[in-house]
Coordinates of C-alpha atoms in Angstrom, one line a residue:
M1 CA 10.5 -47.3 30.8
T2 CA 9.0 -49.4 33.7
R3 CA 5.5 -50.6 33.2
S4 CA 4.1 -48.0 35.6
A5 CA 6.0 -45.3 33.7
K6 CA 4.5 -46.5 30.4
L7 CA 1.0 -46.4 31.8
L8 CA 1.6 -42.9 33.2
Y9 CA 3.0 -41.6 29.8
T10 CA 0.0 -43.2 28.0
A11 CA -2.4 -41.4 30.4
L12 CA -0.6 -38.1 30.0
F13 CA -0.8 -38.3 26.2
F14 CA -4.5 -39.2 26.4
L15 CA -5.1 -35.9 28.2
Y16 CA -4.0 -34.1 25.0
F17 CA -6.6 -35.9 22.9
S18 CA -9.1 -33.5 24.4
P19 CA -12.7 -34.0 23.3
A20 CA -14.8 -31.0 22.1
E21 CA -16.3 -29.0 24.9
Y22 CA -19.8 -30.2 24.1
A23 CA -18.7 -33.8 24.5
F24 CA -18.0 -33.3 28.2
P25 CA -20.8 -34.2 30.6
N26 CA -20.6 -30.8 32.2
S27 CA -18.4 -27.7 32.4
T28 CA -16.7 -28.9 35.7
V29 CA -15.2 -31.9 33.9
D30 CA -14.0 -29.7 31.1
T31 CA -12.3 -27.3 33.6
I32 CA -10.6 -30.2 35.5
W33 CA -9.4 -31.6 32.2
K34 CA -7.9 -28.3 31.1
L35 CA -6.2 -27.8 34.5
L36 CA -4.6 -31.3 34.2
V37 CA -3.4 -30.4 30.7
L38 CA -1.8 -27.2 32.0
A39 CA -0.2 -29.0 35.0
V40 CA 1.3 -31.7 32.8
G41 CA 2.6 -29.3 30.3
F42 CA 4.2 -27.1 32.9
C43 CA 5.9 -30.0 34.6
F44 CA 7.4 -31.3 31.3
I45 CA 8.4 -27.8 30.1
V46 CA 10.4 -27.5 33.4
L47 CA 11.9 -31.0 33.0
L48 CA 12.9 -30.3 29.4
L49 CA 14.5 -27.0 30.3
V50 CA 16.5 -28.7 33.1
K51 CA 17.6 -31.7 31.1
D52 CA 17.9 -30.2 27.6
S53 CA 17.6 -26.4 27.7
T54 CA 19.0 -25.8 24.3
N55 CA 16.9 -28.2 22.3
P56 CA 16.4 -26.4 19.0
L57 CA 13.2 -28.1 18.0
F58 CA 11.5 -27.2 21.3
W59 CA 12.5 -23.6 21.2
S60 CA 11.5 -23.2 17.5
L61 CA 8.1 -24.7 18.2
T62 CA 7.7 -22.6 21.3
L63 CA 8.6 -19.4 19.5
F64 CA 6.2 -20.3 16.6
F65 CA 3.2 -20.9 18.8
V66 CA 3.9 -17.9 20.9
S67 CA 4.2 -15.7 17.8
L68 CA 1.1 -17.3 16.2
N69 CA -1.1 -16.9 19.2
V70 CA 0.3 -14.4 21.7
V71 CA 2.4 -11.9 19.9
S72 CA 0.0 -11.5 17.0
S73 CA -3.0 -11.0 19.4
L74 CA -1.1 -8.4 21.5
M75 CA -0.1 -6.4 18.4
V76 CA -3.7 -6.1 17.1
S77 CA -5.6 -5.9 20.4
S78 CA -7.4 -9.2 19.9
D79 CA -11.0 -9.5 21.0
C80 CA -10.4 -13.1 22.2
A81 CA -10.3 -13.8 25.9
P82 CA -6.6 -13.8 27.1
S83 CA -7.3 -17.0 29.1
E84 CA -8.2 -18.8 25.9
I85 CA -5.1 -17.6 24.1
I86 CA -2.8 -18.5 27.0
F87 CA -4.4 -22.0 27.4
D88 CA -4.1 -22.9 23.7
T89 CA -0.5 -21.8 23.6
A90 CA 0.4 -23.5 26.9
K91 CA -1.3 -26.7 25.7
Q92 CA 0.6 -26.7 22.4
V93 CA 4.0 -26.0 24.0
G94 CA 3.3 -28.4 26.8
F95 CA 2.5 -31.2 24.3
C96 CA 5.8 -30.4 22.5
A97 CA 7.7 -30.6 25.8
L98 CA 6.1 -33.9 26.7
A99 CA 6.8 -35.5 23.3
I100 CA 10.3 -34.2 22.9
Y101 CA 11.3 -35.2 26.5
G102 CA 10.0 -38.7 26.0
L103 CA 11.4 -39.2 22.5
G104 CA 14.8 -38.0 23.6
R105 CA 15.1 -40.6 26.3
Y106 CA 12.7 -43.5 25.6
P107 CA 11.7 -43.2 21.9
R108 CA 10.2 -46.6 21.5
D109 CA 8.2 -46.5 24.7
C110 CA 7.1 -42.9 24.1
I111 CA 5.8 -43.7 20.6
A112 CA 4.0 -46.8 21.9
A113 CA 2.4 -44.7 24.7
F114 CA 1.2 -42.1 22.2
V115 CA -0.2 -44.8 19.9
V116 CA -2.1 -46.5 22.7
A117 CA -3.5 -43.2 24.0
G118 CA -4.5 -42.2 20.5
L119 CA -6.2 -45.5 19.7
V120 CA -8.3 -45.3 22.8
A121 CA -9.3 -41.7 22.1
C122 CA -10.0 -42.3 18.4
S123 CA -12.1 -45.3 19.4
L124 CA -14.3 -43.0 21.5
N125 CA -14.6 -40.7 18.5
Y126 CA -15.6 -43.7 16.3
V127 CA -18.2 -44.8 18.9
T128 CA -19.9 -41.4 18.7
Y129 CA -19.7 -41.5 14.9
I130 CA -21.7 -44.8 15.0
V131 CA -24.2 -43.4 17.5
Y132 CA -24.7 -40.0 15.9
Y133 CA -24.2 -40.8 12.2
D134 CA -27.9 -40.5 11.3
V135 CA -28.4 -37.3 13.4
P136 CA -27.9 -34.1 11.5
G137 CA -25.4 -32.1 13.4
G138 CA -24.3 -35.1 15.4
M139 CA -23.5 -34.3 19.1
Q140 CA -24.3 -30.7 18.4
A141 CA -27.8 -31.3 16.9
G142 CA -29.6 -29.3 19.5
T143 CA -27.2 -26.4 19.3
I144 CA -27.3 -26.4 15.5
N145 CA -31.1 -26.4 15.5
S146 CA -31.3 -23.6 18.1
F147 CA -29.3 -21.3 15.8
G148 CA -31.6 -22.1 12.9
R149 CA -28.7 -23.5 10.9
Q150 CA -28.9 -26.2 8.3
T151 CA -25.9 -28.4 8.0
A152 CA -25.0 -31.8 6.5
Q153 CA -21.9 -31.9 8.7
H154 CA -21.6 -34.0 11.8
W155 CA -20.0 -33.2 15.2
F156 CA -18.6 -36.1 17.1
Y157 CA -16.2 -36.6 20.1
F158 CA -13.3 -34.7 18.5
G159 CA -15.4 -32.2 16.6
S160 CA -16.6 -31.9 13.0
D161 CA -16.0 -34.5 10.3
N162 CA -12.6 -33.3 9.0
A163 CA -11.5 -31.9 12.3
S164 CA -10.9 -35.3 13.7
L165 CA -8.1 -35.7 11.2
E166 CA -6.0 -33.6 13.6
Y167 CA -6.0 -36.6 15.9
S168 CA -6.4 -39.6 13.6
L169 CA -3.5 -38.6 11.3
P170 CA -0.8 -38.4 14.0
V171 CA -2.0 -41.7 15.4
A172 CA -1.9 -43.4 12.0
A173 CA 1.6 -41.9 11.3
A174 CA 2.9 -43.1 14.7
L175 CA 1.4 -46.6 14.2
I176 CA 3.1 -46.8 10.8
Y177 CA 6.4 -45.5 12.1
Y178 CA 6.4 -47.9 15.1
T179 CA 5.5 -50.9 12.9
I180 CA 8.3 -50.2 10.4
T181 CA 11.0 -49.1 12.9
Y182 CA 10.4 -51.3 16.0
N183 CA 7.8 -54.1 15.6
T184 CA 6.3 -55.4 12.4
K185 CA 3.7 -57.4 14.4
W186 CA 1.9 -54.0 14.9
I187 CA 1.0 -54.1 11.3
I188 CA -2.4 -55.7 12.2
P189 CA -3.6 -52.9 14.4
T190 CA -2.1 -50.4 11.9
V191 CA -4.2 -51.9 9.1
I192 CA -7.3 -52.2 11.1
F193 CA -7.1 -48.6 12.4
S194 CA -6.3 -47.2 8.9
V195 CA -9.1 -49.2 7.2
V196 CA -11.8 -48.3 9.8
T197 CA -10.8 -44.7 9.9
L198 CA -10.7 -44.4 6.1
Q199 CA -14.1 -46.1 5.9
M200 CA -15.5 -43.5 8.3
Y201 CA -14.2 -40.6 6.3
I202 CA -15.5 -42.1 3.0
R203 CA -18.9 -42.7 4.5
L204 CA -19.0 -39.1 5.9
D205 CA -18.1 -37.8 2.5
S206 CA -15.0 -36.0 4.0
V207 CA -13.0 -35.7 0.9
N208 CA -10.1 -33.8 2.5
A209 CA -9.6 -36.4 5.2
T210 CA -10.0 -39.3 2.7
I211 CA -7.4 -37.9 0.4
T212 CA -4.9 -37.4 3.3
F213 CA -5.4 -40.9 4.6
V214 CA -5.0 -42.4 1.2
F215 CA -1.8 -40.5 0.8
I216 CA -0.3 -41.7 4.1
A217 CA -1.5 -45.3 3.3
I218 CA 0.3 -45.2 -0.1
C219 CA 3.5 -44.0 1.6
A220 CA 3.2 -46.8 4.2
L221 CA 2.7 -49.5 1.5
Y222 CA 5.8 -48.2 -0.4
A223 CA 7.9 -48.2 2.8
L224 CA 6.7 -51.8 3.6
Y225 CA 7.5 -52.9 0.1
K226 CA 11.0 -51.5 0.5
M227 CA 11.4 -53.2 3.9
R228 CA 10.2 -56.6 2.6
T229 CA 12.4 -56.5 -0.5
E230 CA 15.3 -55.0 1.5
S231 CA 15.9 -52.6 -1.4
K232 CA 17.3 -49.1 -0.9
L233 CA 14.9 -46.2 -0.5
S234 CA 15.4 -44.0 -3.5
I235 CA 13.2 -41.1 -2.4
N236 CA 14.8 -38.3 -0.3
R237 CA 12.5 -37.4 2.6
N238 CA 13.0 -33.7 2.1
S239 CA 11.6 -33.9 -1.4
V240 CA 8.4 -35.4 0.0
I241 CA 7.9 -32.4 2.2
V242 CA 8.8 -29.9 -0.5
V243 CA 6.3 -31.5 -3.0
A244 CA 3.5 -31.5 -0.4
I245 CA 4.1 -27.8 0.4
G246 CA 4.3 -27.1 -3.4
F247 CA 0.9 -28.8 -3.9
N248 CA -0.6 -26.7 -1.1
L249 CA 0.6 -23.5 -2.7
L250 CA -0.3 -24.6 -6.2
V251 CA -3.9 -25.1 -5.2
I252 CA -4.0 -21.6 -3.7
L253 CA -2.2 -19.8 -6.5
V254 CA -3.5 -21.7 -9.6
F255 CA -6.7 -23.5 -8.7
N256 CA -8.3 -20.6 -6.8
T257 CA -10.5 -19.6 -9.7
E258 CA -14.3 -20.0 -10.1
S259 CA -14.0 -22.3 -13.1
M260 CA -11.5 -24.6 -11.5
A261 CA -13.5 -24.6 -8.2
A262 CA -16.6 -25.6 -10.1
Y263 CA -14.7 -28.4 -11.8
I264 CA -13.4 -29.8 -8.5
E265 CA -16.9 -29.5 -7.0
Q266 CA -18.2 -31.6 -9.9
L267 CA -15.4 -34.1 -9.6
F268 CA -16.0 -34.8 -5.9
G269 CA -19.7 -34.0 -5.8
K270 CA -19.2 -31.4 -3.1
S271 CA -22.0 -29.0 -4.1
S272 CA -20.7 -25.4 -3.4
S273 CA -18.4 -26.3 -0.5
F274 CA -15.1 -26.0 -2.5
L275 CA -16.2 -22.7 -4.1
A276 CA -16.9 -21.4 -0.5
R277 CA -13.3 -22.3 0.4
T278 CA -11.9 -20.1 -2.4
D279 CA -14.0 -17.2 -1.0
I280 CA -12.5 -17.9 2.4
W281 CA -9.0 -17.9 0.9
D282 CA -9.6 -14.5 -0.8
N283 CA -10.8 -13.1 2.5
A284 CA -7.9 -14.5 4.4
I285 CA -5.4 -12.9 2.0
F286 CA -7.2 -9.6 2.2
Y287 CA -7.0 -9.5 6.0
F288 CA -3.4 -10.7 6.0
Q289 CA -2.6 -7.7 3.8
E290 CA -4.1 -5.4 6.4
S291 CA -1.5 -6.6 9.0
P292 CA 1.2 -8.5 7.1
L293 CA 3.8 -8.6 9.8
F294 CA 1.8 -9.9 12.8
G295 CA -1.5 -11.0 11.2
Q296 CA -4.9 -10.6 12.9
G297 CA -4.2 -12.6 16.0
V298 CA -6.5 -15.1 17.7
S299 CA -10.1 -13.8 17.4
N300 CA -13.5 -14.8 18.6
D301 CA -15.3 -17.2 16.3
I302 CA -17.9 -14.6 15.4
T303 CA -15.2 -12.2 14.4
D304 CA -13.5 -14.7 12.2
I305 CA -16.8 -15.7 10.6
L306 CA -17.6 -12.1 9.8
R307 CA -14.1 -11.7 8.2
L308 CA -13.7 -15.0 6.4
T309 CA -17.3 -16.4 6.4
Y310 CA -15.9 -19.3 8.5
N311 CA -13.9 -19.5 11.8
H312 CA -10.6 -20.4 10.1
A313 CA -8.9 -20.0 6.7
H314 CA -9.3 -23.6 5.6
N315 CA -5.7 -23.7 4.6
V316 CA -2.7 -24.3 6.9
I317 CA -0.4 -21.8 5.2
L318 CA -3.1 -19.1 4.8
Q319 CA -4.2 -19.6 8.5
I320 CA -0.6 -18.9 9.7
L321 CA -0.5 -15.8 7.5
Y322 CA -3.9 -14.6 8.5
Q323 CA -3.5 -15.3 12.2
G324 CA 0.3 -14.7 12.8
G325 CA 1.5 -12.9 9.8
L326 CA 5.0 -13.1 8.2
L327 CA 6.7 -13.4 11.6
A328 CA 4.8 -16.7 12.4
L329 CA 5.4 -18.0 8.9
F330 CA 9.1 -17.3 9.2
L331 CA 9.2 -19.2 12.5
F332 CA 7.2 -22.0 11.0
I333 CA 9.8 -22.3 8.2
V334 CA 12.5 -22.5 10.9
V335 CA 10.6 -25.4 12.4
M336 CA 10.5 -27.1 9.0
Y337 CA 14.2 -26.5 8.4
I338 CA 15.1 -28.1 11.8
C339 CA 12.9 -31.1 10.9
M340 CA 14.5 -31.5 7.5
R341 CA 18.2 -30.8 8.3
N342 CA 18.8 -34.2 9.9
K343 CA 20.5 -35.8 6.9
S344 CA 21.1 -39.1 8.8
C345 CA 17.4 -40.0 8.2
N346 CA 17.1 -38.9 4.6
H347 CA 17.1 -42.4 3.2
D348 CA 16.0 -44.7 6.0
L349 CA 12.4 -45.9 6.2
G350 CA 11.6 -44.2 9.5
G351 CA 12.8 -40.9 8.2
F352 CA 10.7 -41.4 5.1
I353 CA 7.5 -42.0 7.2
I354 CA 8.2 -38.9 9.2
A355 CA 8.6 -36.9 6.0
C356 CA 5.4 -38.4 4.6
S357 CA 3.6 -37.5 7.8
I358 CA 4.7 -33.9 7.6
G359 CA 3.7 -33.9 3.9
A360 CA 0.3 -35.2 4.9
V361 CA -0.2 -32.2 7.2
F362 CA 0.3 -29.9 4.2
I363 CA -1.9 -32.0 1.9
G364 CA -4.7 -32.3 4.5
G365 CA -4.0 -28.6 5.3
T366 CA -4.8 -27.6 1.7
F367 CA -8.5 -27.3 2.4
E368 CA -8.5 -27.4 6.2
F369 CA -6.4 -26.2 9.2
H370 CA -4.7 -28.9 11.2
F371 CA -2.4 -29.1 14.3
T372 CA -4.6 -27.0 16.5
Y373 CA -4.9 -29.7 19.1
V374 CA -2.1 -32.2 18.8
P375 CA 0.8 -30.6 17.0

């Protein structure tokens, strides 16, 4: 890439690190930002279709997001505004097109552009964390108070405490991958970003985000050790993903009991927050059973809260089943299969980091729902 192309790609990636609506100075800026996201996504979807119309990863991701958002909502007559459903789907598919097009032609420059854009956006989130840390409700303090709600949670540039993991995790993973694969000098910004972000999550008492970051950090240290000692990687990357998925399912199937929930609450000092998640899981399973093939579709927040007691299922697998049903889950498995079938990366360090990053999505997605914004 030329320097101007690198700057352009960095700016385009930055658009996808969209702040929460309340973080915009006014609704006009929010609207312009969304229109730019749609325009960029449309252009790169067209480019990818012209240059690589049979790309299996792009089509599997597209079918998954269309099934998860659009098909499911049409089948159950969703009460969510069609414009919101279309925008969210177009944003997700557009980001996939932007990333796949760049990675297919300029992998090193594309990853560097994503990292720089992510570091700038995450820095903005960190600034709001510093400014609003002592304010209950953070940037939504006034809104929270107006509804008469009491909360210990904070809302910053990206959203609530754990929600920012949807942005910080991909940036950390890309930093680690770039450092190991292309330039070991990037280890300094990688360490600084990881330590600063982990410190933020620990201070915010965000257990889910903390555990996920610790996991990816351990994987990175192992990969760096193997690189320094020039020893062969003995772990198959597919096994990392399978273990992470197994952990996610194990928590749902085995730990979803009142006694186990109480033990975990005591272990992490999380009051009744974990027990509330088990109630949400039960509700998500109940509504999935009402519409197992297509799920409940995309709903208004108030509808999801009335069904689940929260606006999402607090688990990535249960959210897919609750929102998109078995059809969306099947397409998600297809995506995972395509990601895992490339045997040429099974034992190299880059492939290992990719596998650990996917595994981190499932570990972090055990108690939350990630990949809403940056897939």
